[in-house]
Amino acid sequence: MNKLFLLLLLLWLNTGYGVERIYNYDISIDLQADGSMLVTENIDIEIAGINIKRGIYRDFPVSYKDNKGIKYQVAFDVLETSLDGDPVNSILQEKGRYMRLYLGSKQKMAPTGRHTYSIKYRTNHQLGFFPEQDELYWSAIGPDWAFPIERSRVELSFPVAIAAAQIATEFYTGTYGAREQAASSGSTSGAAWFETTAPLAPGQGFTIVASFPKGIFVEPTNTEKLARLLRDNAAILAAVIGFIALLIYMYWAWNKAGRDPLAGTIFPRYKAPSGLSPAAVRYVQKMNFDDKGFSAAIISLAIKGYLQINNPQKKEYSLLKTQAPVGAKN
């Protein structure tokens, strides 16, 4: 039993979860008057050289789609990075719909022990504008950390004074899509705060929601929304423009070479073209053989003397084939 316990303990330590962990994950969000956000993250972490070797990285979502499949882009502009207050090397790489920020250097191992990484960045288009209120729905800590987080606190400040009673707060903890609420929150004049009340296991996140009165931030106009929609969905815009250009070209080509010539003056002709019977002319006109074509063929044969039409009772007709043309007319 003791050997099994020691084996499990060694496996636990080798994963890094028994040593490498985030003690405090503090986030400060300053909402700017233009609706953008100035964010500072302080990550108090234990480094043991197991999973964290040359530094840490942070994934930030910059692209998402709504329930209609419309794509939206947000900015992620890194302003400062530091380790224990001193500047630290950082590299930003695109990873699908995320931007990954590496803190550290490939040529240098990260110092072991307890240290604090700090990230300061600016982002935009994070506010939601609704008929009765505006809102910030923010994934403060995404569910992608491979280490337990013992505690997290988020502080939110507004550019103008707002009564605490006008700020409504919500929060969610757990894995992606979970709606657990192992946290607490509150608001003061012009600010709000959120804090976890239980550690976050690896793969768990912390989402905050703050609702506040309209008018604090200027809502984008319909023109601005359309411009952003077109900018964020450039591929769709290019497809629409290409389709319109194709239609214009097809119309030009049809008008240039494919349009039927204009009809001229129509002259009546009382005789069938040479070499064509009335039935044949009817077929050429309709491109099929109908009752009128059949009647024209019968009358044509009768006129030429190959057929005799009898109508003794003037109600029913009978056709009689002649042996030789009688009174044939050309």
Coordinates of C-alpha atoms in Angstrom, one line a residue:
M1 CA 0.0 0.0 0.0
N2 CA 2.9 2.4 0.9
K3 CA 4.6 1.6 -2.4
L4 CA 1.4 2.4 -4.4
F5 CA 1.0 5.6 -2.5
L6 CA 4.6 6.6 -3.3
L7 CA 4.2 5.7 -6.9
L8 CA 1.0 7.9 -7.2
L9 CA 2.8 10.7 -5.4
L10 CA 5.7 10.6 -7.8
L11 CA 3.4 10.6 -10.8
W12 CA 1.5 13.5 -9.3
L13 CA 4.8 15.4 -8.8
N14 CA 6.1 14.6 -12.2
T15 CA 3.0 16.1 -13.9
G16 CA 4.0 19.4 -12.4
Y17 CA 0.6 19.8 -10.6
G18 CA 2.1 19.0 -7.2
V19 CA 4.7 21.8 -7.6
E20 CA 4.0 24.1 -10.5
R21 CA 0.9 26.1 -9.8
I22 CA -0.5 29.6 -9.9
Y23 CA -1.0 31.1 -6.5
N24 CA -2.7 34.3 -7.5
Y25 CA -4.0 35.4 -10.8
D26 CA -4.9 39.1 -10.4
I27 CA -6.5 41.1 -13.3
S28 CA -7.1 44.8 -13.5
I29 CA -9.5 46.0 -16.3
D30 CA -9.7 49.8 -17.0
L31 CA -12.6 50.5 -19.3
Q32 CA -11.7 53.5 -21.5
A33 CA -14.0 56.2 -22.7
D34 CA -13.8 54.9 -26.3
G35 CA -15.0 51.5 -25.2
S36 CA -11.6 49.8 -25.4
M37 CA -10.1 48.0 -22.4
L38 CA -6.7 48.4 -20.8
V39 CA -5.9 45.1 -19.0
T40 CA -3.1 44.2 -16.6
E41 CA -2.6 40.6 -15.6
N42 CA -0.3 39.6 -12.7
I43 CA 0.4 35.9 -12.6
D44 CA 2.0 34.7 -9.3
I45 CA 3.3 31.3 -10.2
E46 CA 5.6 28.5 -8.9
I47 CA 8.2 27.4 -11.4
A48 CA 9.9 24.0 -10.9
G49 CA 11.4 23.4 -14.4
I50 CA 9.0 20.5 -15.0
N51 CA 6.4 21.8 -17.4
I52 CA 7.6 25.4 -17.3
K53 CA 11.1 25.4 -18.7
R54 CA 11.8 28.7 -20.5
G55 CA 8.7 30.6 -19.6
I56 CA 4.9 30.6 -19.9
Y57 CA 2.4 31.5 -22.6
R58 CA -1.0 33.1 -22.7
D59 CA -3.7 32.4 -25.4
F60 CA -6.0 35.3 -26.2
P61 CA -9.0 34.8 -28.5
V62 CA -9.2 37.4 -31.2
S63 CA -11.7 35.8 -33.6
Y64 CA -15.2 34.4 -32.9
K65 CA -18.5 33.8 -34.6
D66 CA -22.0 34.6 -33.5
N67 CA -25.0 32.2 -33.7
K68 CA -25.5 33.3 -37.3
G69 CA -22.0 32.4 -38.4
I70 CA -20.9 36.1 -38.7
K71 CA -17.2 36.5 -37.9
Y72 CA -15.9 39.2 -35.6
Q73 CA -12.3 40.3 -34.8
V74 CA -11.0 42.0 -31.7
A75 CA -7.6 43.7 -31.1
F76 CA -4.9 42.3 -28.8
D77 CA -2.1 44.9 -28.5
V78 CA 0.6 44.0 -26.0
L79 CA 2.0 47.0 -24.3
E80 CA 4.3 45.7 -21.6
T81 CA 5.6 42.3 -20.3
S82 CA 7.7 41.7 -17.2
L83 CA 9.0 39.1 -14.8
D84 CA 9.3 40.2 -11.2
G85 CA 9.1 43.8 -12.3
D86 CA 11.9 43.6 -14.9
P87 CA 11.2 43.5 -18.7
V88 CA 11.0 40.0 -20.1
N89 CA 11.2 38.9 -23.7
S90 CA 7.9 38.2 -25.4
I91 CA 6.8 36.8 -28.8
L92 CA 3.3 37.0 -30.3
Q93 CA 2.2 34.3 -32.7
E94 CA -1.1 33.6 -34.4
K95 CA -2.7 30.3 -33.5
G96 CA -5.9 29.9 -35.5
R97 CA -8.5 32.1 -33.8
Y98 CA -6.1 32.8 -30.9
M99 CA -3.0 35.0 -30.5
R100 CA -0.4 33.2 -28.3
L101 CA 1.9 35.4 -26.2
Y102 CA 5.1 33.7 -25.2
L103 CA 6.9 35.1 -22.1
G104 CA 10.5 34.0 -21.9
S105 CA 13.4 33.1 -24.2
K106 CA 14.4 29.9 -26.1
Q107 CA 18.0 30.6 -25.1
K108 CA 17.4 31.0 -21.4
M109 CA 15.7 28.8 -18.8
A110 CA 13.1 30.4 -16.6
P111 CA 14.2 30.9 -12.9
T112 CA 12.7 28.3 -10.6
G113 CA 10.8 29.2 -7.5
R114 CA 7.9 31.6 -7.0
H115 CA 7.8 34.5 -9.5
T116 CA 5.3 37.0 -11.0
Y117 CA 4.8 37.5 -14.7
S118 CA 2.9 40.7 -15.7
I119 CA 1.2 41.4 -19.0
K120 CA -0.3 44.7 -19.9
Y121 CA -2.4 44.9 -23.1
R122 CA -5.2 46.7 -24.9
T123 CA -8.2 45.2 -26.5
N124 CA -11.4 46.5 -28.1
H125 CA -14.9 45.5 -29.3
Q126 CA -15.6 43.6 -26.0
L127 CA -18.7 45.5 -24.9
G128 CA -22.2 44.4 -25.7
F129 CA -24.9 47.0 -26.4
F130 CA -28.4 46.0 -25.7
P131 CA -31.8 47.9 -25.7
E132 CA -32.0 48.4 -21.9
Q133 CA -28.4 48.1 -20.8
D134 CA -24.8 47.6 -21.8
E135 CA -22.6 44.7 -20.7
L136 CA -19.1 43.3 -20.4
Y137 CA -19.0 39.5 -20.8
W138 CA -15.4 38.6 -20.3
S139 CA -13.5 35.3 -20.1
A140 CA -11.0 36.7 -17.6
I141 CA -9.2 33.3 -17.3
G142 CA -9.7 30.9 -20.2
P143 CA -10.0 27.1 -19.6
D144 CA -6.5 26.4 -21.1
W145 CA -4.2 26.6 -18.2
A146 CA -2.4 23.3 -17.4
F147 CA -1.9 24.3 -13.8
P148 CA -4.2 24.7 -10.8
I149 CA -5.0 28.3 -9.9
E150 CA -5.5 28.7 -6.1
R151 CA -7.0 32.2 -6.3
S152 CA -8.1 34.8 -8.8
R153 CA -9.4 38.3 -8.5
V154 CA -10.6 40.7 -11.2
E155 CA -11.1 44.4 -10.6
L156 CA -13.1 46.5 -13.1
S157 CA -13.1 50.3 -13.2
F158 CA -15.3 52.6 -15.3
P159 CA -14.2 55.9 -16.9
V160 CA -17.0 57.8 -15.1
A161 CA -18.6 57.5 -11.7
I162 CA -21.5 55.1 -11.5
A163 CA -23.5 54.3 -8.4
A164 CA -22.8 50.8 -7.1
A165 CA -26.5 50.0 -7.3
Q166 CA -26.4 50.5 -11.1
I167 CA -23.7 47.9 -11.6
A168 CA -25.0 44.3 -11.7
T169 CA -22.4 41.5 -11.5
E170 CA -22.4 37.8 -12.4
F171 CA -19.7 35.1 -12.7
Y172 CA -19.1 31.6 -13.8
T173 CA -16.3 29.1 -13.1
G174 CA -15.4 25.6 -14.3
T175 CA -14.6 24.0 -17.7
Y176 CA -15.7 25.5 -21.0
G177 CA -19.5 26.0 -21.0
A178 CA -19.9 25.3 -17.3
R179 CA -21.9 27.6 -15.2
E180 CA -20.6 26.9 -11.7
Q181 CA -20.3 29.8 -9.4
A182 CA -17.4 29.2 -7.0
A183 CA -16.8 32.9 -6.7
S184 CA -18.1 36.1 -5.2
S185 CA -18.5 39.7 -6.5
G186 CA -19.4 43.2 -5.5
S187 CA -19.5 46.8 -6.7
T188 CA -18.6 50.2 -5.5
S189 CA -18.9 53.6 -7.0
G190 CA -17.5 53.4 -10.5
A191 CA -16.0 49.9 -10.0
A192 CA -16.7 46.2 -9.5
W193 CA -14.7 43.2 -8.3
F194 CA -14.9 39.4 -8.7
E195 CA -13.0 36.8 -6.7
T196 CA -12.9 33.0 -6.8
T197 CA -13.8 31.2 -3.6
A198 CA -12.3 27.9 -4.5
P199 CA -9.2 26.9 -6.5
L200 CA -9.5 26.4 -10.2
A201 CA -8.4 23.0 -11.4
P202 CA -6.3 22.6 -14.6
G203 CA -8.6 23.3 -17.6
Q204 CA -11.1 25.4 -15.6
G205 CA -11.7 29.1 -16.3
F206 CA -13.3 32.2 -14.7
T207 CA -15.8 34.3 -16.6
I208 CA -17.2 37.7 -15.3
V209 CA -20.3 39.6 -16.4
A210 CA -20.9 43.3 -15.5
S211 CA -24.1 45.1 -16.6
F212 CA -24.4 48.9 -16.4
P213 CA -26.6 51.7 -17.7
K214 CA -26.6 52.9 -21.3
G215 CA -24.9 56.1 -22.2
I216 CA -21.6 55.5 -20.5
F217 CA -20.0 54.4 -23.8
V218 CA -21.0 55.6 -27.2
E219 CA -22.7 52.8 -29.1
P220 CA -21.4 52.3 -32.7
T221 CA -23.6 53.6 -35.4
N222 CA -25.1 51.3 -38.0
T223 CA -22.6 52.6 -40.5
E224 CA -19.7 51.8 -38.2
K225 CA -21.2 48.3 -37.5
L226 CA -21.5 47.7 -41.2
A227 CA -17.9 48.8 -41.8
R228 CA -16.7 46.5 -39.1
L229 CA -18.8 43.6 -40.5
L230 CA -17.3 44.0 -43.9
R231 CA -13.8 44.4 -42.5
D232 CA -14.0 41.3 -40.4
N233 CA -15.6 39.2 -43.1
A234 CA -13.4 40.2 -46.0
A235 CA -13.7 36.7 -47.6
I236 CA -17.5 37.0 -47.8
L237 CA -17.2 40.5 -49.2
A238 CA -14.7 39.4 -51.8
A239 CA -17.0 36.5 -52.8
V240 CA -20.0 39.0 -53.2
I241 CA -17.9 41.4 -55.2
G242 CA -16.7 38.6 -57.4
F243 CA -20.2 37.3 -58.0
I244 CA -21.4 40.8 -58.9
A245 CA -18.4 41.3 -61.3
L246 CA -19.2 38.0 -63.0
L247 CA -22.9 39.0 -63.5
I248 CA -21.7 42.3 -65.0
Y249 CA -19.3 40.5 -67.3
M250 CA -21.9 38.0 -68.4
Y251 CA -24.4 40.8 -69.2
W252 CA -21.7 42.6 -71.2
A253 CA -20.8 39.4 -73.1
W254 CA -24.4 38.6 -73.8
N255 CA -25.1 42.2 -75.0
K256 CA -21.9 42.2 -77.1
A257 CA -22.2 38.8 -78.9
G258 CA -25.1 36.8 -77.6
R259 CA -28.1 39.1 -78.0
D260 CA -30.6 38.2 -80.8
P261 CA -30.7 40.7 -83.6
L262 CA -33.5 43.2 -83.5
A263 CA -36.5 42.1 -85.6
G264 CA -37.0 43.9 -88.9
T265 CA -40.1 44.6 -90.9
I266 CA -42.3 41.5 -91.2
F267 CA -43.7 40.8 -94.7
P268 CA -46.5 38.2 -95.2
R269 CA -45.8 35.3 -97.5
Y270 CA -48.7 33.5 -99.1
K271 CA -46.7 30.6 -100.5
A272 CA -44.7 28.1 -98.6
P273 CA -40.9 28.2 -99.2
S274 CA -39.8 26.2 -102.1
G275 CA -39.4 22.5 -101.3
L276 CA -41.4 22.6 -98.1
S277 CA -45.0 21.4 -97.7
P278 CA -47.4 23.3 -95.4
A279 CA -47.0 20.6 -92.8
A280 CA -43.2 21.0 -93.0
V281 CA -43.5 24.7 -92.6
R282 CA -45.6 24.2 -89.5
Y283 CA -43.1 21.8 -88.1
V284 CA -40.2 24.3 -88.6
Q285 CA -42.3 27.0 -86.9
K286 CA -43.2 25.0 -83.8
M287 CA -40.4 22.4 -83.8
N288 CA -43.0 19.7 -83.2
F289 CA -45.9 18.1 -85.0
D290 CA -49.4 19.1 -83.7
D291 CA -53.0 18.9 -84.9
K292 CA -52.7 21.9 -87.2
G293 CA -49.7 20.3 -88.9
F294 CA -51.6 17.1 -89.3
S295 CA -54.5 19.0 -90.9
A296 CA -52.2 20.9 -93.2
A297 CA -50.7 17.6 -94.4
I298 CA -54.1 16.1 -95.2
I299 CA -55.3 19.2 -97.1
S300 CA -51.9 19.4 -99.0
L301 CA -52.3 15.7 -100.1
A302 CA -55.9 16.3 -101.1
I303 CA -54.9 19.4 -103.2
K304 CA -52.2 17.4 -104.9
G305 CA -54.7 14.6 -105.7
Y306 CA -53.2 11.9 -103.5
L307 CA -56.1 11.9 -101.2
Q308 CA -59.9 12.4 -101.5
I309 CA -61.9 13.9 -98.6
N310 CA -65.5 12.8 -98.5
N311 CA -68.3 14.4 -96.5
P312 CA -71.6 13.1 -97.6
Q313 CA -73.5 13.8 -94.4
K314 CA -71.6 17.0 -93.6
K315 CA -71.0 15.7 -90.1
E316 CA -68.3 13.1 -90.6
Y317 CA -65.3 13.1 -92.9
S318 CA -63.7 10.2 -94.6
L319 CA -60.4 10.0 -96.4
L320 CA -59.8 7.9 -99.4
K321 CA -56.4 7.3 -101.0
T322 CA -56.4 7.7 -104.7
Q323 CA -54.5 5.4 -107.1
A324 CA -53.0 8.3 -109.1
P325 CA -53.1 12.0 -108.7
V326 CA -56.4 13.4 -109.9
G327 CA -56.4 17.1 -110.6
A328 CA -53.2 17.5 -108.8
K329 CA -52.1 21.1 -108.2
N330 CA -48.5 22.2 -107.6

